[in-house]
């Protein structure tokens, strides 16, 4: 019997993994994203599909740990000082969005003919955005750390905090005979004290216990114990908050924040990441299983109207609040579409309201279906916005445009390549003007003592404002082939006196740049590849003189071929390469198709 039970459980695990492995790559290949793939897979194998699983709530209960771990990882990226800087967005923007959406969504419920209490609970359940859906979509497009992504994270954090007072409100809305034993005021006060105590205990442990514990474990050099300790921190913080009557996700997030400045931060993130990804995928599978198709079919007009009305009203509210907070049209629209769904905490709120007899089973089933459908529609809405909506502009907050600069050197592009190149100019004590078209680069550079102006080097007016007509040398260090060529064309016309030193993408680009009249070009991978090849020759037994000779010969051939290509004799250049390659004693030459 034990063997049969084990085999049955193993079949379920294999089924879950198989559904994810088949559906997610397929949906990503179609451009629909991983979230929709998980939801579709859950629907297919759930109680309303192939019936391979009959209890999606049990899976959801376990998979909520994926959301918990996700928030722990987000917390690791937020230092307390950074979180303090977000306080206005968390409590100001978050509270304004919740209040406006709550009022108008309650109005939607009243318009559908429900009572005030039922409308309020349904509305507030829908106000609580899905942290799992939004964070997954933000992570897929790399927006979590951007200013607009941080504002969305701040609102999600406020909504996570909101679940506690909402559950208390549900208890107050319950009819007098709903609870057999009324809860005295003293017990409620004790519950609040327990919550505060749990929060204080977590903060104290994070400040004085966790770092010493990880130092001891690191000295033990037991890799698996470090992983166990990472899980212990996340799950222990979540359990402590749950015992205190607070959100598990909130506990994990706070634990992450408390460890955000620890030297073990990156190790913890690496240990948690595989569990987070698997459990978050399991959560989406559980949500897909929860969609009761029979209930949707029985009440199709009501549910369809409810989904459309509540998503539309919530999106309009979020857009209006974002615009009021001075977000651009594109950013506000993006936030509205991304956050227009109900979330996982709605299930908790609806279950509590059902137990307290604030809503009846029919309302609970319909609202659960509405929330699940809204979660399933969100990836499609985001995809539609990406394809047909306006392109969001990067936030220029904290950036400065150049205005009649007069540096001896103008450097365009302050990525890894530009940062290295700038060191030689700075070492000579020369005045340098740096521009970059990525606002985040300009902000980040300030933290390291660099003054980087925001500007698009392909525009002649920006080059003029950056002082190109005063510069002795212009260094173009960006990694965009077409943009580099346009910058060279503008600069050669406007500043023929300045020496042009340019980063080339590959050999063809280098040829084009030489023909355009640059004074110096360097292929972005050539010198590093040459240095590595020289080291390889030494490692394989060549003497230093032999390695130098090989390097010199490769440089000579490369220079000859480049000269032939610049002069238009590409065939002769290739013949030179192929002819040399036939000589066994000669060093191998650079293939024509390579850099």
XYZ file of C-alpha atoms in Angstrom:
595
model
C 0.000 0.000 0.000
C 2.828 2.382 0.907
C 4.511 1.641 -2.423
C 1.257 2.316 -4.312
C 0.752 5.612 -2.459
C 4.301 6.683 -3.228
C 3.837 5.772 -6.902
C 0.595 7.775 -7.032
C 2.278 10.869 -5.581
C 5.197 10.444 -7.983
C 2.770 10.295 -10.922
C 1.322 13.643 -9.803
C 4.757 15.233 -9.564
C 5.718 13.898 -13.013
C 2.403 15.175 -14.434
C 2.961 18.689 -13.040
C 6.519 18.828 -14.351
C 5.512 17.386 -17.726
C 2.672 19.885 -18.164
C 5.018 22.792 -17.422
C 7.816 21.458 -19.652
C 5.419 21.083 -22.597
C 3.249 24.189 -22.210
C 5.695 26.926 -21.156
C 8.203 26.620 -24.058
C 5.282 26.302 -26.481
C 3.598 29.476 -25.252
C 6.893 31.371 -25.136
C 7.587 30.264 -28.711
C 4.201 31.732 -29.684
C 5.145 34.976 -27.903
C 2.480 34.574 -25.195
C 4.849 34.321 -22.209
C 5.520 31.790 -19.472
C 2.646 32.852 -17.174
C -0.050 32.089 -19.737
C 1.669 28.769 -20.467
C 1.470 27.749 -16.800
C -2.175 28.845 -16.562
C -3.132 26.888 -19.685
C -1.264 23.795 -18.464
C -3.047 23.990 -15.095
C -6.424 24.301 -16.791
C -5.639 21.293 -19.016
C -4.676 18.891 -16.202
C -7.001 20.270 -13.514
C -10.435 19.159 -12.304
C -12.142 21.051 -15.139
C -9.845 19.698 -17.855
C -8.399 16.175 -17.945
C -9.170 15.718 -14.198
C -5.660 14.533 -13.376
C -5.905 16.728 -10.254
C -8.993 17.298 -8.152
C -7.795 19.621 -5.379
C -6.178 22.761 -6.822
C -6.478 24.571 -3.483
C -4.003 22.163 -1.908
C -1.505 22.930 -4.675
C -2.131 26.672 -4.349
C -1.562 26.514 -0.609
C 1.874 24.951 -1.097
C 2.752 27.024 -4.148
C 2.146 30.311 -2.302
C 5.675 29.746 -1.009
C 6.837 30.661 -4.510
C 5.356 34.145 -4.060
C 6.966 34.278 -0.608
C 10.391 33.434 -2.021
C 9.937 35.903 -4.865
C 9.371 38.722 -2.385
C 12.414 37.613 -0.374
C 14.560 37.969 -3.512
C 13.023 41.402 -4.193
C 13.803 42.377 -0.589
C 17.451 41.401 -1.098
C 17.635 44.026 -3.859
C 16.237 46.808 -1.654
C 18.548 48.346 0.895
C 16.766 50.018 3.825
C 17.857 53.431 2.541
C 16.352 52.649 -0.861
C 13.146 51.431 0.747
C 12.990 54.654 2.761
C 13.299 56.595 -0.486
C 10.250 54.699 -1.765
C 8.103 55.575 1.259
C 6.059 58.145 -0.658
C 5.366 55.694 -3.455
C 4.450 52.911 -0.992
C 2.135 54.867 1.277
C 1.224 57.848 -0.925
C 0.771 56.328 -4.370
C -0.283 52.961 -2.927
C -2.993 54.342 -0.640
C -4.348 56.712 -3.310
C -4.602 53.887 -5.861
C -6.271 51.537 -3.366
C -8.829 54.120 -2.190
C -9.823 55.291 -5.672
C -10.026 51.751 -7.084
C -11.886 50.480 -4.002
C -14.569 53.176 -4.198
C -15.201 52.834 -7.927
C -15.116 49.023 -7.930
C -17.609 49.007 -5.044
C -19.780 51.143 -7.308
C -19.496 48.452 -9.995
C -20.789 45.863 -7.528
C -23.714 48.090 -6.574
C -24.488 48.626 -10.272
C -24.705 44.837 -10.679
C -27.359 44.777 -7.951
C -25.364 43.438 -4.984
C -25.543 44.826 -1.454
C -22.995 47.251 -0.035
C -21.106 44.664 2.058
C -20.883 42.147 -0.811
C -19.839 44.882 -3.269
C -17.179 46.182 -0.897
C -15.608 42.769 -0.235
C -15.695 41.874 -3.944
C -14.150 45.230 -4.851
C -11.360 45.063 -2.285
C -10.536 41.505 -3.317
C -10.106 42.741 -6.878
C -8.080 45.763 -5.735
C -5.396 43.416 -4.375
C -3.265 42.982 -7.493
C -1.556 39.664 -8.206
C 2.016 40.056 -6.945
C 2.989 36.795 -8.641
C 1.664 37.765 -12.087
C 3.006 41.319 -12.050
C 6.439 40.438 -10.660
C 6.860 37.593 -13.152
C 5.967 39.874 -16.080
C 8.243 42.645 -14.763
C 11.062 40.136 -14.334
C 10.629 38.733 -17.862
C 11.138 42.155 -19.418
C 13.819 43.297 -16.943
C 11.815 46.161 -15.425
C 11.975 45.306 -11.710
C 14.894 47.649 -11.005
C 13.757 50.518 -13.272
C 12.023 53.595 -11.772
C 8.615 52.619 -13.179
C 9.115 49.040 -11.990
C 10.028 50.257 -8.513
C 6.808 52.300 -8.313
C 4.798 49.198 -9.198
C 6.668 47.173 -6.558
C 5.905 49.902 -3.992
C 2.155 49.692 -4.705
C 2.258 45.882 -4.495
C 3.952 46.108 -1.086
C 1.247 48.450 0.188
C -1.453 46.073 -1.069
C 0.252 43.167 0.714
C 0.109 45.192 3.933
C -3.584 45.862 3.302
C -4.699 42.243 3.657
C -4.485 42.431 7.462
C -6.905 45.365 8.017
C -9.189 43.981 5.297
C -9.540 40.673 7.147
C -10.382 42.662 10.294
C -13.023 44.603 8.353
C -14.573 41.355 7.127
C -14.968 40.277 10.756
C -16.724 43.584 11.514
C -19.056 43.199 8.510
C -20.137 39.703 9.596
C -23.764 39.398 10.758
C -24.191 39.154 14.559
C -24.968 35.426 14.476
C -22.110 34.524 12.113
C -19.712 33.555 14.887
C -20.785 31.221 17.633
C -18.394 32.887 20.065
C -17.947 36.647 19.617
C -14.371 37.885 19.801
C -13.937 40.275 22.731
C -12.127 43.592 22.272
C -9.342 42.403 24.584
C -8.623 39.451 22.330
C -8.411 41.751 19.333
C -5.945 43.947 21.215
C -3.919 40.862 22.105
C -3.847 39.882 18.410
C -2.511 43.311 17.483
C 0.154 43.040 20.191
C 1.184 39.599 18.894
C 1.498 41.018 15.368
C 3.712 43.885 16.574
C 5.778 41.448 18.652
C 6.287 39.136 15.677
C 7.404 42.074 13.562
C 9.827 43.249 16.262
C 11.228 39.726 16.663
C 11.861 39.467 12.930
C 13.657 42.831 12.802
C 15.769 41.915 15.845
C 16.736 38.559 14.338
C 17.644 40.223 11.050
C 19.836 42.836 12.717
C 21.697 40.714 15.278
C 21.305 37.027 14.468
C 21.295 36.253 10.738
C 24.694 37.621 9.692
C 26.613 35.886 12.530
C 24.773 32.645 11.718
C 25.761 32.806 8.032
C 29.389 33.579 8.947
C 29.542 30.444 11.094
C 27.981 28.327 8.330
C 30.329 29.774 5.695
C 33.345 28.751 7.804
C 31.961 25.214 7.975
C 32.143 25.075 4.139
C 29.036 22.893 3.899
C 27.306 24.024 0.700
C 24.076 22.154 1.347
C 23.798 23.618 4.850
C 23.998 27.148 3.417
C 21.105 26.285 1.108
C 19.159 24.864 4.053
C 19.879 28.033 6.042
C 18.603 30.222 3.186
C 15.348 28.253 3.095
C 15.162 28.402 6.892
C 15.397 32.203 6.839
C 12.688 32.607 4.197
C 10.244 30.052 5.576
C 10.961 30.988 9.196
C 10.243 34.674 8.522
C 7.052 33.746 6.649
C 5.911 31.459 9.489
C 6.633 34.096 12.123
C 4.522 36.671 10.278
C 1.727 34.151 9.746
C 1.673 33.283 13.444
C 1.470 37.014 14.148
C -1.560 37.297 11.880
C 0.355 39.108 9.137
C 1.202 38.244 5.529
C 3.800 35.517 4.894
C 4.994 37.466 1.856
C 5.534 40.543 4.024
C 7.702 38.535 6.413
C 9.869 37.173 3.607
C 10.231 40.636 2.079
C 11.353 42.141 5.395
C 13.855 39.309 5.886
C 15.271 40.082 2.442
C 15.535 43.807 3.225
C 17.331 43.070 6.489
C 19.870 40.947 4.593
C 20.183 43.322 1.619
C 23.476 44.793 2.863
C 24.905 41.455 3.986
C 27.981 40.058 2.261
C 25.989 36.818 1.835
C 23.256 38.495 -0.246
C 24.292 37.067 -3.621
C 24.819 33.591 -2.195
C 21.341 33.647 -0.648
C 19.766 34.775 -3.898
C 21.492 31.987 -5.821
C 20.357 29.380 -3.268
C 16.723 30.509 -3.293
C 16.340 31.054 -7.051
C 15.666 27.416 -8.146
C 13.029 26.888 -5.442
C 11.432 30.250 -6.191
C 11.128 29.510 -9.899
C 9.642 26.044 -9.424
C 7.154 27.048 -6.733
C 6.071 30.168 -8.606
C 5.417 28.034 -11.676
C 3.453 25.638 -9.469
C 1.405 28.584 -8.198
C 0.386 29.546 -11.730
C -0.484 25.907 -12.459
C -2.725 25.929 -9.372
C -4.436 29.130 -10.491
C -5.159 27.544 -13.878
C -6.622 24.490 -12.157
C -8.875 26.729 -10.052
C -10.805 28.057 -13.034
C -14.199 26.327 -12.701
C -15.341 26.029 -16.310
C -18.726 24.658 -15.254
C -19.318 27.718 -13.059
C -18.197 30.001 -15.891
C -20.583 28.242 -18.308
C -23.535 28.495 -15.889
C -23.011 32.209 -15.243
C -21.220 33.188 -18.450
C -22.968 36.568 -18.978
C -22.452 37.682 -15.369
C -18.816 36.522 -15.182
C -17.873 37.919 -18.602
C -19.469 41.266 -17.769
C -17.818 41.234 -14.344
C -14.354 40.563 -15.751
C -14.618 43.278 -18.385
C -16.208 45.857 -16.060
C -13.832 45.332 -13.144
C -10.676 45.175 -15.258
C -11.716 48.271 -17.236
C -12.621 50.298 -14.134
C -9.485 49.265 -12.268
C -7.292 50.062 -15.286
C -8.895 53.506 -15.658
C -8.390 54.203 -11.940
C -4.726 53.173 -12.040
C -4.148 55.234 -15.187
C -5.770 58.290 -13.607
C -3.780 57.970 -10.374
C -0.538 57.475 -12.325
C -1.161 60.568 -14.424
C -2.026 62.505 -11.264
C 1.363 61.407 -9.907
C 2.995 62.921 -13.029
C 3.770 59.668 -14.852
C 3.930 59.823 -18.640
C 1.021 58.583 -20.751
C 2.980 55.476 -21.813
C 4.085 54.625 -18.249
C 0.575 55.155 -16.857
C -0.959 52.975 -19.570
C 1.630 50.265 -18.973
C 0.929 50.259 -15.219
C -2.839 50.205 -15.805
C -2.687 47.167 -18.088
C -0.147 45.348 -15.918
C -2.096 45.784 -12.659
C -5.696 45.536 -13.915
C -6.281 42.025 -12.520
C -7.275 40.651 -9.142
C -4.704 38.737 -7.133
C -3.982 35.703 -5.000
C -4.900 37.524 -1.771
C -8.441 37.865 -3.140
C -8.879 34.118 -2.576
C -7.894 34.574 1.092
C -10.272 37.515 1.511
C -13.189 35.748 -0.209
C -12.660 32.599 1.904
C -12.736 34.674 5.108
C -15.853 36.537 3.925
C -17.567 33.234 3.085
C -16.719 31.811 6.513
C -18.091 34.974 8.159
C -21.240 34.796 5.952
C -20.583 38.223 4.443
C -20.866 36.651 0.980
C -22.646 33.465 -0.065
C -21.125 30.479 -1.912
C -22.472 31.638 -5.299
C -20.819 35.060 -4.984
C -17.585 33.410 -3.826
C -17.545 31.066 -6.840
C -18.355 33.838 -9.315
C -15.800 36.278 -7.898
C -13.113 33.571 -7.784
C -13.788 32.835 -11.475
C -13.641 36.580 -12.276
C -10.293 36.980 -10.501
C -8.776 33.871 -12.137
C -9.938 34.975 -15.597
C -8.512 38.457 -15.023
C -5.169 36.884 -14.087
C -5.258 34.747 -17.234
C -6.118 37.729 -19.458
C -3.345 39.977 -18.104
C -0.447 38.424 -20.084
C -2.539 38.744 -23.257
C -3.344 42.387 -22.476
C 0.341 43.129 -21.799
C 1.287 41.436 -25.081
C -1.311 43.512 -26.970
C -0.028 46.718 -25.363
C 3.550 45.830 -26.286
C 2.557 45.206 -29.890
C 0.161 48.093 -30.495
C 0.559 50.516 -27.600
C 2.841 53.544 -27.276
C 6.477 52.884 -26.436
C 7.267 53.860 -22.845
C 9.956 56.487 -22.493
C 12.716 56.007 -19.930
C 12.401 58.215 -16.856
C 14.684 61.249 -17.061
C 14.375 61.982 -13.350
C 17.803 62.718 -11.877
C 19.453 63.274 -15.266
C 20.934 66.431 -16.824
C 21.321 67.333 -20.483
C 24.581 68.916 -21.716
C 24.542 72.686 -22.292
C 27.451 74.263 -24.188
C 30.126 72.057 -22.614
C 33.790 72.767 -23.430
C 35.756 69.651 -22.528
C 38.933 68.712 -24.405
C 37.479 65.246 -25.012
C 33.899 64.169 -25.767
C 33.119 60.550 -24.890
C 29.840 59.093 -26.190
C 28.611 55.950 -24.414
C 29.554 55.138 -20.830
C 29.085 51.383 -20.757
C 31.848 48.920 -19.862
C 33.891 49.840 -22.954
C 33.534 53.589 -22.408
C 34.359 53.355 -18.715
C 37.697 51.686 -19.478
C 38.531 54.119 -22.285
C 37.762 57.140 -20.088
C 40.421 56.161 -17.541
C 43.276 57.033 -19.908
C 41.872 60.513 -20.552
C 41.258 61.159 -16.868
C 44.779 59.952 -15.988
C 46.179 62.786 -18.142
C 44.166 65.327 -16.184
C 42.200 66.420 -19.249
C 38.662 67.782 -19.044
C 36.197 65.227 -20.429
C 32.494 65.497 -21.271
C 30.569 62.207 -21.174
C 27.089 61.638 -22.641
C 24.930 58.511 -22.696
C 21.360 57.908 -23.889
C 20.465 55.577 -20.998
C 19.069 57.587 -18.048
C 19.912 54.771 -15.624
C 23.587 54.921 -16.638
C 23.682 58.666 -15.938
C 22.158 58.119 -12.491
C 24.371 55.167 -11.588
C 27.553 56.985 -12.674
C 26.850 59.736 -10.141
C 27.234 57.220 -7.292
C 30.838 56.613 -8.406
C 31.786 60.249 -8.809
C 31.326 60.553 -12.593
C 29.398 63.372 -14.252
C 27.514 61.838 -17.182
C 25.043 63.919 -19.170
C 21.937 62.482 -20.784
C 21.974 62.827 -24.560
C 21.545 61.028 -27.856
C 24.835 61.279 -29.750
C 23.149 60.630 -33.111
C 21.626 64.125 -32.942
C 23.767 66.972 -34.257
C 22.264 69.472 -31.774
C 23.171 67.211 -28.833
C 26.752 66.884 -30.108
C 26.946 70.669 -30.358
C 25.567 71.142 -26.816
C 28.064 68.549 -25.534
C 30.932 70.642 -26.912
C 31.931 68.522 -29.911
C 33.005 71.666 -31.815
C 35.452 72.480 -28.965
C 36.777 68.930 -28.457
C 40.244 67.871 -29.545
C 39.107 64.233 -29.679
C 35.731 62.459 -29.857
C 35.554 58.898 -28.507
C 32.524 56.907 -29.701
C 32.123 53.924 -27.361
C 28.525 52.769 -27.887
C 27.594 49.212 -28.899
C 25.016 50.133 -31.574
C 26.489 49.695 -35.073
C 24.053 51.958 -36.944
C 24.078 54.665 -34.276
C 27.886 54.692 -34.259
C 27.951 55.255 -38.015
C 25.435 58.124 -37.776
C 27.452 59.781 -34.988
C 30.629 59.586 -37.086
C 28.849 61.133 -40.080
C 27.474 64.042 -38.021
C 30.733 64.631 -36.157
C 32.932 64.557 -39.280
C 30.729 67.206 -40.913
C 30.385 69.452 -37.863
C 33.818 68.938 -36.247
C 36.407 68.098 -38.935
C 39.209 69.311 -36.635
C 38.483 66.717 -33.907
C 40.210 63.338 -34.005
C 37.641 60.533 -34.213
C 38.399 57.386 -32.186
C 35.627 54.835 -32.563
C 34.550 51.456 -31.233
C 33.757 49.144 -34.176
C 31.314 46.266 -33.928
C 33.101 43.875 -36.295
C 35.406 43.827 -39.332
C 32.755 45.050 -41.796
C 31.909 47.919 -39.478
C 35.613 48.724 -39.104
C 35.955 48.915 -42.898
C 32.953 51.255 -43.105
C 34.399 53.479 -40.383
C 37.795 53.693 -42.063
C 36.073 54.691 -45.300
C 34.109 57.320 -43.345
C 37.419 58.911 -42.343
C 37.826 58.036 -38.651
C 41.311 58.497 -37.231
C 41.285 55.274 -35.225
C 38.928 52.320 -34.925
C 39.121 49.217 -32.768
C 36.908 46.174 -33.017
C 35.320 45.657 -29.622
C 36.523 42.058 -29.190
C 39.769 42.099 -31.191
C 42.300 43.141 -28.541
C 40.782 40.975 -25.813
C 40.748 38.014 -28.203
C 44.371 38.656 -29.150
C 45.387 38.829 -25.490
C 43.610 35.562 -24.737
C 45.175 33.869 -27.767
C 48.639 35.028 -26.661
C 48.010 33.552 -23.209
C 46.788 30.317 -24.826
C 50.029 30.038 -26.832
C 52.063 30.363 -23.635
C 49.851 27.848 -21.841
C 50.331 25.350 -24.684
C 54.136 25.423 -24.517
C 55.244 28.326 -26.715
C 58.082 30.469 -25.443
C 57.374 34.193 -24.908
C 59.285 35.024 -28.105
C 57.320 32.444 -30.092
C 54.004 33.691 -28.684
C 54.972 37.283 -29.565
C 55.917 36.211 -33.097
C 52.588 34.433 -33.594
C 50.710 37.486 -32.334
C 52.713 39.819 -34.598
C 52.040 37.614 -37.643
C 48.283 37.526 -36.935
C 48.263 41.313 -36.555
C 50.154 41.728 -39.851
C 47.682 39.531 -41.745
C 44.725 41.256 -40.164
C 46.087 44.677 -41.112
C 46.766 43.572 -44.701
C 43.323 42.104 -45.100
C 41.678 45.182 -43.622
C 43.596 47.402 -46.056
C 42.486 45.246 -48.991
C 38.856 45.385 -47.907
C 39.005 49.165 -47.424
C 40.357 49.475 -50.980
C 37.499 47.356 -52.291
C 39.476 44.192 -53.062
C 37.589 41.874 -50.711
C 38.277 38.835 -52.943
C 42.032 39.386 -52.703
C 41.740 39.720 -48.927
C 39.980 36.387 -48.677
C 42.505 34.782 -51.001
C 45.302 36.020 -48.731
C 43.620 34.383 -45.727
C 42.897 31.096 -47.486
C 46.358 30.978 -49.070
C 48.080 31.470 -45.733
C 45.850 28.876 -44.086
C 47.225 26.209 -46.438
C 50.740 26.552 -45.001
C 50.979 24.134 -42.052
C 53.855 25.932 -40.354
C 52.143 29.323 -40.313
C 49.831 30.435 -37.528
C 46.117 30.092 -38.205
C 44.527 33.205 -39.690
C 41.299 34.949 -38.769
C 38.432 33.359 -40.777
C 36.703 35.779 -43.162
C 33.380 35.520 -41.345
C 34.845 36.193 -37.904
C 35.827 39.446 -36.188
